Amino acid sequence: MGRCCKCNGRLLCMCLLPCMMTGHLLVYIMVSIFVTISYTPPKITTHFIASGISTNSSNLASHPVGPFWNLRLEDSALWNRLQHAWDRQHNPILRGNTTWITGERKVKLLSEIEDECSSDCISHKCSLPRMHDFNSLPDQMRAFIMAMHCREYPLLINQPGICKRNRSSFGFDSPMLLMAIKSQVGNFENRQAIRETWGRSGLVEGESNKKGGLVRTVFLLGRQDSSTGPHPDLKNLLELENKKYGDILHWDFRDTFFNLTLKDLLFWHWLQEYCPTAMFVFKGDDDVFVRTGALLDYLQKQWDEHNLVKAITNKTDLDLFVGQVIYNAMPNREPSTKYYIPDRFYKGGYPSYAGGGGVVYSGSLALRLKEVSEKVRLFPIDDVYLGMCLHRLGLSPSHHPGFLTFDLPESDRGSPCAYRSVLLVHRRRPKEILTLWKQLQSLPGHC
Ligand SMILES: *[C@@H]1O[C@H](CO)[C@@H](O)[C@H](O)[C@H]1NC(C)=O
Ligand SMILES: *[C@@H]1O[C@H](CO)[C@@H](O)[C@H](O)[C@H]1NC(C)=O
Ligand SMILES: *[C@@H]1O[C@H](CO)[C@@H](O)[C@H](O)[C@H]1NC(C)=O
Ligand SMILES: *[C@@H]1O[C@H](CO)[C@@H](O)[C@H](O)[C@H]1NC(C)=O
Ligand SMILES: *[C@@H]1O[C@H](CO)[C@@H](O)[C@H](O)[C@H]1NC(C)=O
């Protein structure tokens, strides 16, 4: 019985074998057809022709017919597509030397690469980026896409002198820590609690190292008015507040969740112009609690170590970026959530990034982030955007266990001792900030 074919079994074999082979062939054909129709060829020119070489020249050097890098991206999600166009444009090899091209030719060439308007944000004459099913997107996503090419907004309230030793001198002071706190026009109470506690401007002592350092604080605000829904008119109150404290940076854009990235960008611009010598920058929310003294100690240590390294290696830039780092995150694909990013807009995972509740980075890195951000398309989630920019600089955020953007375990929150190793904790209401600040001024000895 070990043999497969007996008399009538042989018949079966003779019939089954061709059947199976035909079956395989059919499957093969179906798979091939499927692969062929599901592959939509890239829409851009498939080979690069160096500028200056005419395409109808017959003695054109041989070139690969297809690209050797992946162009499937081209017909993919909107952000990836736009970023890809920029990457090509900023790539010195692909771009070649185009300075000799002038006039109409240049406009045409650049528009082929760019395919959108450059900076016409005020009159909204820009053509919208093409996107499949644009109208079915959630409102905030649509608003973001319609304005994502705009990066410059006027400053309504500025603090040009905050990093000057005195208002009449030209040189800059070098604050050890510049605190840039994302706030909204209506959050008067949060700002006041911060001014009275962890965000106090001036010389601040370290916790163990009494030397401490100079701290300057600014609040980053956009417009919170009828454009962002019904709001009482707080314009005069804000002006009064600014007259009293002089720490408000107010820009003329809608203060919405998807516009938070603009606060980073515009703050970096401001920093470069008005406070370029700050040693470190803290950027965080107005509902966090920071142990400023402990943070200054930590930063002093980083600075000293950096100076040691600098003496040996001549490396002048300090690459510090710390916070609570989130690794291998994927975009949220749940349409009902605040963080929803449709895959028509962005494909791929997120780079490592530090939770936006509060991060600290060096001043020199802030200036480099500003430079590289000019080559990274705006992304609606600000902390992810920072991760993208860092990634472009070849850096990644460092995790620090003292940054608790997801708070302490609930059972520990009431005990001052639990805050001993904390640098930042999210989230605290203004009253809680005051109470906690007072409690932590004199930590009991047994902690
Ligand atoms: C390319 O070909 C067109 C038409 O054949 C001709 O008018 C043009 O001058 C050519 N360009 C160059 C740079 O040779
Ligand atoms: C590009 O070409 C122009 C004119 O030929 C030349 O002056 C310039 O130095 C070149 N730039 C680069 C980066 O090669
Ligand atoms: C401000 O700076 C100027 C120029 O450096 C100096 O002459 C003046 O004494 C300073 N004023 C104060 C109050 O420090
Ligand atoms: C961001 O602000 C600009 C300028 O006010 C506005 O046009 C745009 O709609 C805002 N974006 C979002 C997502 O609210
Ligand atoms: C550092 O710079 C000094 C002077 O600029 C130079 O003599 C030295 O060789 C440099 N060291 C290194 C490791 O590059």
PDB file of C-alpha atoms in Angstrom, residues 20-259:
ATOM      1  CA  MET A  20      -2.275  20.674 -10.050  1.00  0.00           C
ATOM      2  CA  MET A  21       0.116  22.118 -12.586  1.00  0.00           C
ATOM      3  CA  THR A  22      -2.623  24.072 -14.278  1.00  0.00           C
ATOM      4  CA  GLY A  23      -3.719  25.270 -10.832  1.00  0.00           C
ATOM      5  CA  HIS A  24      -0.235  26.540 -10.010  1.00  0.00           C
ATOM      6  CA  LEU A  25      -0.027  28.228 -13.353  1.00  0.00           C
ATOM      7  CA  LEU A  26      -3.343  29.970 -12.739  1.00  0.00           C
ATOM      8  CA  VAL A  27      -2.224  31.152  -9.302  1.00  0.00           C
ATOM      9  CA  TYR A  28       1.003  32.420 -10.824  1.00  0.00           C
ATOM     10  CA  ILE A  29      -0.833  34.308 -13.526  1.00  0.00           C
ATOM     11  CA  MET A  30      -3.257  35.828 -11.038  1.00  0.00           C
ATOM     12  CA  VAL A  31      -0.459  36.951  -8.746  1.00  0.00           C
ATOM     13  CA  SER A  32       1.427  38.501 -11.679  1.00  0.00           C
ATOM     14  CA  ILE A  33      -1.673  40.353 -12.836  1.00  0.00           C
ATOM     15  CA  PHE A  34      -2.349  41.550  -9.316  1.00  0.00           C
ATOM     16  CA  VAL A  35       1.208  42.793  -8.860  1.00  0.00           C
ATOM     17  CA  THR A  36       1.085  44.557 -12.213  1.00  0.00           C
ATOM     18  CA  ILE A  37      -2.165  46.382 -11.584  1.00  0.00           C
ATOM     19  CA  SER A  38      -1.404  47.288  -7.971  1.00  0.00           C
ATOM     20  CA  TYR A  39       1.868  48.941  -8.973  1.00  0.00           C
ATOM     21  CA  THR A  40       1.229  52.454 -10.135  1.00  0.00           C
ATOM     22  CA  PRO A  41       4.357  53.824 -11.725  1.00  0.00           C
ATOM     23  CA  PRO A  42       5.944  56.942 -10.187  1.00  0.00           C
ATOM     24  CA  LYS A  43       4.696  60.136 -11.720  1.00  0.00           C
ATOM     25  CA  ILE A  44       7.987  61.979 -11.867  1.00  0.00           C
ATOM     26  CA  THR A  45      10.701  61.721 -14.459  1.00  0.00           C
ATOM     27  CA  THR A  46      12.453  58.463 -13.864  1.00  0.00           C
ATOM     28  CA  HIS A  47      15.967  59.663 -14.407  1.00  0.00           C
ATOM     29  CA  PHE A  48      17.837  62.723 -13.447  1.00  0.00           C
ATOM     30  CA  ILE A  49      19.394  64.793 -16.163  1.00  0.00           C
ATOM     31  CA  ALA A  50      22.064  67.135 -15.002  1.00  0.00           C
ATOM     32  CA  SER A  51      21.186  70.741 -15.557  1.00  0.00           C
ATOM     33  CA  GLY A  52      22.944  72.060 -18.639  1.00  0.00           C
ATOM     34  CA  ILE A  53      22.639  68.861 -20.638  1.00  0.00           C
ATOM     35  CA  SER A  54      19.890  69.007 -23.239  1.00  0.00           C
ATOM     36  CA  THR A  55      17.603  66.027 -23.404  1.00  0.00           C
ATOM     37  CA  ASN A  56      17.568  65.925 -27.196  1.00  0.00           C
ATOM     38  CA  SER A  57      21.277  65.644 -27.548  1.00  0.00           C
ATOM     39  CA  SER A  58      22.060  62.381 -29.299  1.00  0.00           C
ATOM     40  CA  ASN A  59      25.380  61.865 -27.559  1.00  0.00           C
ATOM     41  CA  LEU A  60      23.861  61.697 -24.108  1.00  0.00           C
ATOM     42  CA  ALA A  61      25.838  59.411 -21.858  1.00  0.00           C
ATOM     43  CA  SER A  62      24.061  56.215 -20.974  1.00  0.00           C
ATOM     44  CA  HIS A  63      22.060  56.408 -17.826  1.00  0.00           C
ATOM     45  CA  PRO A  64      19.940  53.953 -15.884  1.00  0.00           C
ATOM     46  CA  VAL A  65      16.417  53.824 -17.226  1.00  0.00           C
ATOM     47  CA  GLY A  66      14.917  53.385 -13.794  1.00  0.00           C
ATOM     48  CA  PRO A  67      15.809  55.072 -10.555  1.00  0.00           C
ATOM     49  CA  PHE A  68      18.002  53.212  -8.080  1.00  0.00           C
ATOM     50  CA  TRP A  69      16.223  54.614  -5.067  1.00  0.00           C
ATOM     51  CA  ASN A  70      12.671  54.001  -4.062  1.00  0.00           C
ATOM     52  CA  LEU A  71      10.293  56.339  -5.770  1.00  0.00           C
ATOM     53  CA  ARG A  72       7.112  54.584  -4.751  1.00  0.00           C
ATOM     54  CA  LEU A  73       6.957  57.297  -2.086  1.00  0.00           C
ATOM     55  CA  GLU A  74       5.930  59.706  -4.797  1.00  0.00           C
ATOM     56  CA  ASP A  75       2.381  58.515  -4.990  1.00  0.00           C
ATOM     57  CA  SER A  76       2.114  57.976  -1.314  1.00  0.00           C
ATOM     58  CA  ALA A  77       0.924  60.121   1.587  1.00  0.00           C
ATOM     59  CA  LEU A  78       0.833  63.900   1.258  1.00  0.00           C
ATOM     60  CA  TRP A  79       3.470  64.767   3.857  1.00  0.00           C
ATOM     61  CA  ASN A  80       5.869  62.122   2.560  1.00  0.00           C
ATOM     62  CA  ARG A  81       5.375  63.369  -0.997  1.00  0.00           C
ATOM     63  CA  LEU A  82       5.988  67.007  -0.104  1.00  0.00           C
ATOM     64  CA  GLN A  83       8.986  66.113   2.039  1.00  0.00           C
ATOM     65  CA  HIS A  84      10.387  63.960  -0.728  1.00  0.00           C
ATOM     66  CA  ALA A  85      10.218  66.886  -3.136  1.00  0.00           C
ATOM     67  CA  TRP A  86      12.139  69.024  -0.660  1.00  0.00           C
ATOM     68  CA  ASP A  87      14.697  66.300  -0.076  1.00  0.00           C
ATOM     69  CA  ARG A  88      15.361  66.124  -3.795  1.00  0.00           C
ATOM     70  CA  GLN A  89      15.584  69.864  -3.998  1.00  0.00           C
ATOM     71  CA  HIS A  90      17.996  70.126  -1.085  1.00  0.00           C
ATOM     72  CA  ASN A  91      20.113  67.216  -2.201  1.00  0.00           C
ATOM     73  CA  PRO A  92      23.270  68.703  -3.725  1.00  0.00           C
ATOM     74  CA  ILE A  93      23.827  65.747  -6.026  1.00  0.00           C
ATOM     75  CA  LEU A  94      20.318  65.664  -7.446  1.00  0.00           C
ATOM     76  CA  ARG A  95      20.077  69.408  -7.663  1.00  0.00           C
ATOM     77  CA  GLY A  96      23.418  70.094  -9.263  1.00  0.00           C
ATOM     78  CA  ASN A  97      24.579  73.655  -9.697  1.00  0.00           C
ATOM     79  CA  THR A  98      21.597  75.683 -10.798  1.00  0.00           C
ATOM     80  CA  THR A  99      22.948  79.153 -10.127  1.00  0.00           C
ATOM     81  CA  TRP A 100      23.498  79.746 -13.848  1.00  0.00           C
ATOM     82  CA  ILE A 101      19.847  79.197 -14.681  1.00  0.00           C
ATOM     83  CA  THR A 102      17.984  82.468 -14.610  1.00  0.00           C
ATOM     84  CA  GLY A 103      14.665  84.066 -15.315  1.00  0.00           C
ATOM     85  CA  GLU A 104      11.715  82.163 -16.676  1.00  0.00           C
ATOM     86  CA  ARG A 105      13.660  78.955 -17.020  1.00  0.00           C
ATOM     87  CA  LYS A 106      14.495  78.987 -13.331  1.00  0.00           C
ATOM     88  CA  VAL A 107      10.907  79.622 -12.323  1.00  0.00           C
ATOM     89  CA  LYS A 108       9.762  76.725 -14.452  1.00  0.00           C
ATOM     90  CA  LEU A 109      12.445  74.355 -13.215  1.00  0.00           C
ATOM     91  CA  LEU A 110      11.891  75.176  -9.599  1.00  0.00           C
ATOM     92  CA  SER A 111       8.143  74.954  -9.913  1.00  0.00           C
ATOM     93  CA  GLU A 112       8.541  71.464 -11.337  1.00  0.00           C
ATOM     94  CA  ILE A 113      10.345  70.457  -8.213  1.00  0.00           C
ATOM     95  CA  GLU A 114       8.326  72.485  -5.818  1.00  0.00           C
ATOM     96  CA  ASP A 115       4.839  72.375  -7.323  1.00  0.00           C
ATOM     97  CA  GLU A 116       3.402  74.835  -4.844  1.00  0.00           C
ATOM     98  CA  CYS A 117       3.706  78.452  -3.915  1.00  0.00           C
ATOM     99  CA  SER A 118       6.528  79.567  -1.736  1.00  0.00           C
ATOM    100  CA  SER A 119       5.497  82.181   0.741  1.00  0.00           C
ATOM    101  CA  ASP A 120       2.214  83.686  -0.338  1.00  0.00           C
ATOM    102  CA  CYS A 121       0.444  83.076   2.934  1.00  0.00           C
ATOM    103  CA  ILE A 122      -1.445  86.265   3.437  1.00  0.00           C
ATOM    104  CA  SER A 123      -3.486  86.378   0.247  1.00  0.00           C
ATOM    105  CA  HIS A 124      -4.001  82.589   0.136  1.00  0.00           C
ATOM    106  CA  LYS A 125      -3.263  82.445  -3.561  1.00  0.00           C
ATOM    107  CA  CYS A 126      -1.489  79.146  -3.095  1.00  0.00           C
ATOM    108  CA  SER A 127      -2.735  76.085  -4.839  1.00  0.00           C
ATOM    109  CA  LEU A 128      -3.651  73.467  -2.299  1.00  0.00           C
ATOM    110  CA  PRO A 129      -1.475  70.386  -2.253  1.00  0.00           C
ATOM    111  CA  ARG A 130      -3.304  67.699  -4.171  1.00  0.00           C
ATOM    112  CA  MET A 131      -4.818  65.135  -1.894  1.00  0.00           C
ATOM    113  CA  HIS A 132      -7.269  62.386  -2.438  1.00  0.00           C
ATOM    114  CA  ASP A 133     -10.560  62.880  -0.547  1.00  0.00           C
ATOM    115  CA  PHE A 134      -9.505  66.141   1.031  1.00  0.00           C
ATOM    116  CA  ASN A 135     -13.040  67.104   2.021  1.00  0.00           C
ATOM    117  CA  SER A 136     -13.632  64.009   4.087  1.00  0.00           C
ATOM    118  CA  LEU A 137     -10.776  64.866   6.473  1.00  0.00           C
ATOM    119  CA  PRO A 138     -11.454  66.202   9.986  1.00  0.00           C
ATOM    120  CA  ASP A 139     -11.577  70.002  10.248  1.00  0.00           C
ATOM    121  CA  GLN A 140      -8.270  70.425  12.086  1.00  0.00           C
ATOM    122  CA  MET A 141      -6.435  68.307   9.517  1.00  0.00           C
ATOM    123  CA  ARG A 142      -7.934  70.342   6.669  1.00  0.00           C
ATOM    124  CA  ALA A 143      -7.024  73.614   8.363  1.00  0.00           C
ATOM    125  CA  PHE A 144      -3.505  72.326   8.874  1.00  0.00           C
ATOM    126  CA  ILE A 145      -3.012  71.273   5.259  1.00  0.00           C
ATOM    127  CA  MET A 146      -4.354  74.552   3.931  1.00  0.00           C
ATOM    128  CA  ALA A 147      -1.788  76.526   5.908  1.00  0.00           C
ATOM    129  CA  MET A 148       1.116  74.083   6.111  1.00  0.00           C
ATOM    130  CA  HIS A 149       3.287  76.049   3.702  1.00  0.00           C
ATOM    131  CA  CYS A 150       3.079  79.157   5.919  1.00  0.00           C
ATOM    132  CA  ARG A 151       5.799  79.516   8.489  1.00  0.00           C
ATOM    133  CA  GLU A 152       6.052  83.213   9.056  1.00  0.00           C
ATOM    134  CA  TYR A 153       3.608  85.128  11.197  1.00  0.00           C
ATOM    135  CA  PRO A 154       3.999  88.611  12.618  1.00  0.00           C
ATOM    136  CA  LEU A 155       4.887  89.069  16.250  1.00  0.00           C
ATOM    137  CA  LEU A 156       2.165  91.114  17.962  1.00  0.00           C
ATOM    138  CA  ILE A 157       3.928  91.387  21.326  1.00  0.00           C
ATOM    139  CA  ASN A 158       7.704  91.056  21.489  1.00  0.00           C
ATOM    140  CA  GLN A 159      10.341  91.117  24.231  1.00  0.00           C
ATOM    141  CA  PRO A 160      13.429  92.323  22.405  1.00  0.00           C
ATOM    142  CA  GLY A 161      15.297  93.189  25.575  1.00  0.00           C
ATOM    143  CA  ILE A 162      14.778  90.125  27.705  1.00  0.00           C
ATOM    144  CA  CYS A 163      18.273  88.768  27.137  1.00  0.00           C
ATOM    145  CA  LYS A 164      20.087  92.120  27.376  1.00  0.00           C
ATOM    146  CA  ARG A 165      21.975  93.012  30.487  1.00  0.00           C
ATOM    147  CA  ASN A 166      20.274  96.372  30.479  1.00  0.00           C
ATOM    148  CA  ARG A 167      17.915  97.932  27.994  1.00  0.00           C
ATOM    149  CA  SER A 168      20.493 100.347  26.623  1.00  0.00           C
ATOM    150  CA  SER A 169      23.365  97.957  25.988  1.00  0.00           C
ATOM    151  CA  PHE A 170      23.814  96.135  22.702  1.00  0.00           C
ATOM    152  CA  GLY A 171      25.466  92.956  23.858  1.00  0.00           C
ATOM    153  CA  PHE A 172      23.525  89.917  24.987  1.00  0.00           C
ATOM    154  CA  ASP A 173      23.394  88.484  28.403  1.00  0.00           C
ATOM    155  CA  SER A 174      23.752  84.728  28.516  1.00  0.00           C
ATOM    156  CA  PRO A 175      20.997  83.265  30.596  1.00  0.00           C
ATOM    157  CA  MET A 176      21.857  79.808  31.741  1.00  0.00           C
ATOM    158  CA  LEU A 177      18.280  78.739  31.132  1.00  0.00           C
ATOM    159  CA  LEU A 178      15.676  80.330  28.918  1.00  0.00           C
ATOM    160  CA  MET A 179      12.256  78.969  29.740  1.00  0.00           C
ATOM    161  CA  ALA A 180       9.829  79.052  26.817  1.00  0.00           C
ATOM    162  CA  ILE A 181       6.405  78.061  28.004  1.00  0.00           C
ATOM    163  CA  LYS A 182       3.554  77.269  25.641  1.00  0.00           C
ATOM    164  CA  SER A 183       0.503  79.037  26.971  1.00  0.00           C
ATOM    165  CA  GLN A 184      -2.784  80.391  25.648  1.00  0.00           C
ATOM    166  CA  VAL A 185      -4.192  83.866  26.022  1.00  0.00           C
ATOM    167  CA  GLY A 186      -6.824  82.771  28.568  1.00  0.00           C
ATOM    168  CA  ASN A 187      -4.420  80.945  30.903  1.00  0.00           C
ATOM    169  CA  PHE A 188      -3.612  83.951  33.114  1.00  0.00           C
ATOM    170  CA  GLU A 189      -3.703  81.892  36.285  1.00  0.00           C
ATOM    171  CA  ASN A 190      -1.249  79.281  35.001  1.00  0.00           C
ATOM    172  CA  ARG A 191       1.219  81.949  33.947  1.00  0.00           C
ATOM    173  CA  GLN A 192       1.001  83.744  37.274  1.00  0.00           C
ATOM    174  CA  ALA A 193       1.516  80.520  39.224  1.00  0.00           C
ATOM    175  CA  ILE A 194       4.600  79.805  37.120  1.00  0.00           C
ATOM    176  CA  ARG A 195       6.021  83.307  37.617  1.00  0.00           C
ATOM    177  CA  GLU A 196       5.621  82.940  41.368  1.00  0.00           C
ATOM    178  CA  THR A 197       7.220  79.495  41.498  1.00  0.00           C
ATOM    179  CA  TRP A 198       9.328  77.488  39.094  1.00  0.00           C
ATOM    180  CA  GLY A 199       9.473  80.034  36.285  1.00  0.00           C
ATOM    181  CA  ARG A 200      10.684  82.987  38.288  1.00  0.00           C
ATOM    182  CA  SER A 201      12.951  85.185  36.196  1.00  0.00           C
ATOM    183  CA  GLY A 202      16.318  86.193  37.661  1.00  0.00           C
ATOM    184  CA  LEU A 203      19.175  84.522  39.447  1.00  0.00           C
ATOM    185  CA  VAL A 204      18.002  81.170  40.717  1.00  0.00           C
ATOM    186  CA  GLU A 205      19.940  79.000  43.128  1.00  0.00           C
ATOM    187  CA  GLY A 206      20.623  75.385  42.368  1.00  0.00           C
ATOM    188  CA  GLU A 207      19.436  72.832  44.855  1.00  0.00           C
ATOM    189  CA  SER A 208      22.804  71.452  45.880  1.00  0.00           C
ATOM    190  CA  ASN A 209      24.995  73.884  43.992  1.00  0.00           C
ATOM    191  CA  LYS A 210      24.152  77.308  45.435  1.00  0.00           C
ATOM    192  CA  LYS A 211      25.699  79.059  42.464  1.00  0.00           C
ATOM    193  CA  GLY A 212      22.706  78.337  40.254  1.00  0.00           C
ATOM    194  CA  GLY A 213      22.243  80.506  37.208  1.00  0.00           C
ATOM    195  CA  LEU A 214      20.345  83.219  35.437  1.00  0.00           C
ATOM    196  CA  VAL A 215      16.854  82.206  34.349  1.00  0.00           C
ATOM    197  CA  ARG A 216      14.670  84.066  31.859  1.00  0.00           C
ATOM    198  CA  THR A 217      11.087  83.137  31.121  1.00  0.00           C
ATOM    199  CA  VAL A 218       8.868  83.841  28.131  1.00  0.00           C
ATOM    200  CA  PHE A 219       5.368  82.614  27.354  1.00  0.00           C
ATOM    201  CA  LEU A 220       4.553  81.579  23.780  1.00  0.00           C
ATOM    202  CA  LEU A 221       1.077  82.586  22.665  1.00  0.00           C
ATOM    203  CA  GLY A 222      -0.940  82.541  19.476  1.00  0.00           C
ATOM    204  CA  ARG A 223      -4.294  84.121  18.819  1.00  0.00           C
ATOM    205  CA  GLN A 224      -7.165  82.861  20.925  1.00  0.00           C
ATOM    206  CA  ASP A 225     -10.149  84.810  19.703  1.00  0.00           C
ATOM    207  CA  SER A 226     -13.229  84.435  17.530  1.00  0.00           C
ATOM    208  CA  SER A 227     -11.083  82.602  14.949  1.00  0.00           C
ATOM    209  CA  THR A 228     -10.654  79.707  17.376  1.00  0.00           C
ATOM    210  CA  GLY A 229     -14.271  79.617  18.527  1.00  0.00           C
ATOM    211  CA  PRO A 230     -16.255  81.835  20.876  1.00  0.00           C
ATOM    212  CA  HIS A 231     -13.897  83.623  23.271  1.00  0.00           C
ATOM    213  CA  PRO A 232     -14.316  86.655  25.502  1.00  0.00           C
ATOM    214  CA  ASP A 233     -12.155  89.538  24.340  1.00  0.00           C
ATOM    215  CA  LEU A 234      -9.026  89.327  26.476  1.00  0.00           C
ATOM    216  CA  LYS A 235      -6.851  91.597  24.374  1.00  0.00           C
ATOM    217  CA  ASN A 236      -6.720  94.453  26.873  1.00  0.00           C
ATOM    218  CA  LEU A 237      -6.097  92.144  29.793  1.00  0.00           C
ATOM    219  CA  LEU A 238      -3.201  90.561  27.938  1.00  0.00           C
ATOM    220  CA  GLU A 239      -1.733  93.981  27.250  1.00  0.00           C
ATOM    221  CA  LEU A 240      -2.003  94.888  30.896  1.00  0.00           C
ATOM    222  CA  GLU A 241      -0.357  91.639  31.899  1.00  0.00           C
ATOM    223  CA  ASN A 242       2.458  92.246  29.466  1.00  0.00           C
ATOM    224  CA  LYS A 243       2.995  95.783  30.714  1.00  0.00           C
ATOM    225  CA  LYS A 244       3.350  94.437  34.229  1.00  0.00           C
ATOM    226  CA  TYR A 245       5.551  91.412  33.541  1.00  0.00           C
ATOM    227  CA  GLY A 246       7.081  91.874  30.064  1.00  0.00           C
ATOM    228  CA  ASP A 247       7.346  88.163  29.361  1.00  0.00           C
ATOM    229  CA  ILE A 248       4.766  87.545  26.629  1.00  0.00           C
ATOM    230  CA  LEU A 249       5.577  86.555  23.042  1.00  0.00           C
ATOM    231  CA  HIS A 250       2.346  86.791  21.061  1.00  0.00           C
ATOM    232  CA  TRP A 251       2.129  85.769  17.399  1.00  0.00           C
ATOM    233  CA  ASP A 252      -0.611  86.342  14.900  1.00  0.00           C
ATOM    234  CA  PHE A 253      -1.726  82.772  14.205  1.00  0.00           C
ATOM    235  CA  ARG A 254      -4.621  80.708  15.498  1.00  0.00           C
ATOM    236  CA  ASP A 255      -3.640  79.026  18.738  1.00  0.00           C
ATOM    237  CA  THR A 256      -4.827  75.500  18.010  1.00  0.00           C
ATOM    238  CA  PHE A 257      -3.437  72.077  18.781  1.00  0.00           C
ATOM    239  CA  PHE A 258      -2.226  71.453  15.232  1.00  0.00           C
ATOM    240  CA  ASN A 259      -0.535  74.867  15.176  1.00  0.00           C
TER     241      ASN A 259
END
